[in-house]
Amino acid sequence: MTVEHRTLSGSCLCGSVTYEVADTFEYAMNCHCSQCRRATGSAFKPLAGTKASRLTLTSGDVELLRYGNVEEGHDARCRACGSLLYSLVRDGNYVHVAMGTLVDEPSIRPNMHIFVGSKAPWFHITDGLPQFDGLPDHG
Ligand SMILES: [Zn+2]
Ligand SMILES: [Zn+2]
């Protein structure tokens, strides 16, 4: 039996860089670490993780600014508008899509808060999702 997966599209603010990603994210979470806060300028970053091979740039390859190591891990931004689109992580095997750049609605929802130990003191988490000081325990 063939399982068909939807393909989601995503875009930076100015529209120069667009991507497609399969709607097969393995996890999604809100990260409150100081790096994610600074990278996004937000209280936290909602991210969705999937194998790097599931994401394809559909336009704007030349506009892509890779902050960090090109092969092993970086934040991918649009050079023109600065949007953070995704991060290459886990030795280059996974991408963490910045969920705010998704144009289409993914099936997955962030289901936990991580690095709450370094949360911005001015932000209060008001939902009931589990909170972890750092990464969740892998059981
Ligand atoms: Zn852009
Ligand atoms: Zn983070």
Coordinates of C-alpha atoms and ligand atoms in Angstrom, one line a residue:
M1 CA 0.0 0.0 0.0
T2 CA 1.3 3.4 -0.9
V3 CA 1.2 6.1 1.7
E4 CA 0.9 9.5 0.1
H5 CA 2.3 12.4 1.9
R6 CA 1.4 16.0 1.3
T7 CA 4.1 18.4 0.4
L8 CA 4.1 21.7 2.2
S9 CA 5.6 24.9 0.8
G10 CA 7.4 27.5 2.7
S11 CA 8.8 31.0 2.0
C12 CA 10.9 33.8 3.4
L13 CA 9.4 37.2 4.0
C14 CA 10.3 38.7 0.6
G15 CA 9.5 35.5 -1.4
S16 CA 13.0 35.1 -2.9
V17 CA 13.6 31.8 -1.2
T18 CA 11.0 29.1 -1.2
Y19 CA 11.1 25.5 -0.2
E20 CA 9.1 22.3 -0.2
V21 CA 9.1 19.8 2.6
A22 CA 7.2 16.6 3.1
D23 CA 4.5 16.7 5.7
T24 CA 6.3 13.9 7.6
F25 CA 7.8 15.8 10.5
E26 CA 9.1 13.5 13.3
Y27 CA 8.8 16.1 16.1
A28 CA 7.8 19.7 16.7
M29 CA 8.6 21.8 19.7
N30 CA 8.9 25.4 21.0
C31 CA 12.6 26.1 21.8
H32 CA 13.3 28.9 24.3
C33 CA 17.1 28.7 24.2
S34 CA 18.9 32.0 23.8
Q35 CA 20.2 31.1 20.4
C36 CA 16.7 30.5 19.0
R37 CA 15.5 33.7 20.7
R38 CA 18.2 35.7 19.1
A39 CA 18.0 34.0 15.7
T40 CA 14.3 34.8 15.5
G41 CA 14.0 37.9 17.6
S42 CA 11.1 36.1 19.3
A43 CA 10.3 34.7 22.7
F44 CA 10.8 31.2 21.4
K45 CA 11.1 29.4 18.1
P46 CA 8.5 26.8 17.0
L47 CA 10.5 24.2 15.0
A48 CA 9.6 21.0 13.2
G49 CA 12.2 18.4 12.6
T50 CA 12.6 16.1 9.6
K51 CA 15.3 14.3 7.7
A52 CA 17.3 16.9 5.6
S53 CA 16.5 14.9 2.4
R54 CA 12.8 15.7 2.8
L55 CA 13.4 19.5 2.3
T56 CA 14.1 20.9 -1.2
L57 CA 14.7 24.5 -2.1
T58 CA 12.4 25.4 -4.9
S59 CA 13.8 28.9 -5.6
G60 CA 16.4 31.3 -4.3
D61 CA 19.4 29.0 -4.0
V62 CA 21.7 31.9 -4.7
E63 CA 19.9 34.0 -2.1
L64 CA 20.5 31.5 0.6
L65 CA 22.8 32.7 3.4
R66 CA 24.2 29.8 5.5
Y67 CA 25.2 31.0 8.9
G68 CA 27.5 28.4 10.4
N69 CA 29.0 25.3 8.8
V70 CA 27.7 24.6 5.3
E71 CA 27.9 20.8 5.6
E72 CA 27.3 20.0 9.2
G73 CA 25.1 22.6 10.7
H74 CA 23.9 26.1 9.9
D75 CA 20.9 28.5 10.0
A76 CA 19.6 29.0 6.4
R77 CA 18.4 32.6 5.9
C78 CA 17.3 34.6 2.9
R79 CA 20.1 37.0 2.1
A80 CA 17.7 39.7 0.9
C81 CA 15.2 39.8 3.8
G82 CA 16.9 37.9 6.6
S83 CA 14.2 35.4 7.3
L84 CA 15.3 32.3 9.1
L85 CA 13.9 29.4 7.1
Y86 CA 15.4 26.4 8.6
S87 CA 18.5 25.1 10.5
L88 CA 20.6 22.2 9.4
V89 CA 21.3 20.2 12.5
R90 CA 22.4 16.8 13.9
D91 CA 25.6 16.5 11.7
G92 CA 23.7 17.7 8.7
N93 CA 21.2 14.8 8.8
Y94 CA 18.1 16.8 9.9
V95 CA 16.6 20.1 9.4
H96 CA 14.6 22.1 11.9
V97 CA 12.1 24.1 9.9
A98 CA 11.2 27.4 11.4
M99 CA 7.5 26.8 11.4
G100 CA 6.6 30.5 10.9
T101 CA 8.0 30.2 7.4
L102 CA 5.5 27.4 6.4
V103 CA 2.9 28.6 3.9
D104 CA 0.8 25.4 4.2
E105 CA -0.5 23.9 7.5
P106 CA 1.5 21.0 8.7
S107 CA -0.1 18.0 10.4
I108 CA 2.1 18.2 13.4
R109 CA 1.8 20.6 16.3
P110 CA 4.6 21.6 18.8
N111 CA 3.9 19.4 21.8
M112 CA 6.4 20.6 24.3
H113 CA 8.6 23.5 25.4
I114 CA 12.3 22.9 25.5
F115 CA 15.2 24.9 27.1
V116 CA 12.7 26.6 29.4
G117 CA 15.7 27.0 31.8
S118 CA 16.9 29.8 29.5
K119 CA 13.5 31.2 28.7
A120 CA 13.1 35.0 28.4
P121 CA 12.0 36.2 31.9
W122 CA 9.4 38.6 30.4
F123 CA 7.6 35.7 28.7
H124 CA 5.0 33.5 30.4
I125 CA 4.1 30.2 29.0
T126 CA 0.3 30.0 29.2
D127 CA -0.4 26.6 27.7
G128 CA -0.4 23.2 29.4
L129 CA 2.2 21.6 27.2
P130 CA 5.1 19.8 29.0
Q131 CA 8.1 22.0 29.8
F132 CA 11.7 20.9 30.0
D133 CA 14.7 22.9 31.3
G134 CA 16.8 21.6 28.5
L135 CA 16.2 18.7 26.1
P136 CA 13.5 16.2 27.0
D137 CA 14.7 12.9 28.4
H138 CA 14.8 10.3 25.6
G139 CA 13.2 7.2 26.9
Ligands
ZN1 ZN 13.6 36.8 1.5
ZN2 ZN 16.9 26.6 20.6

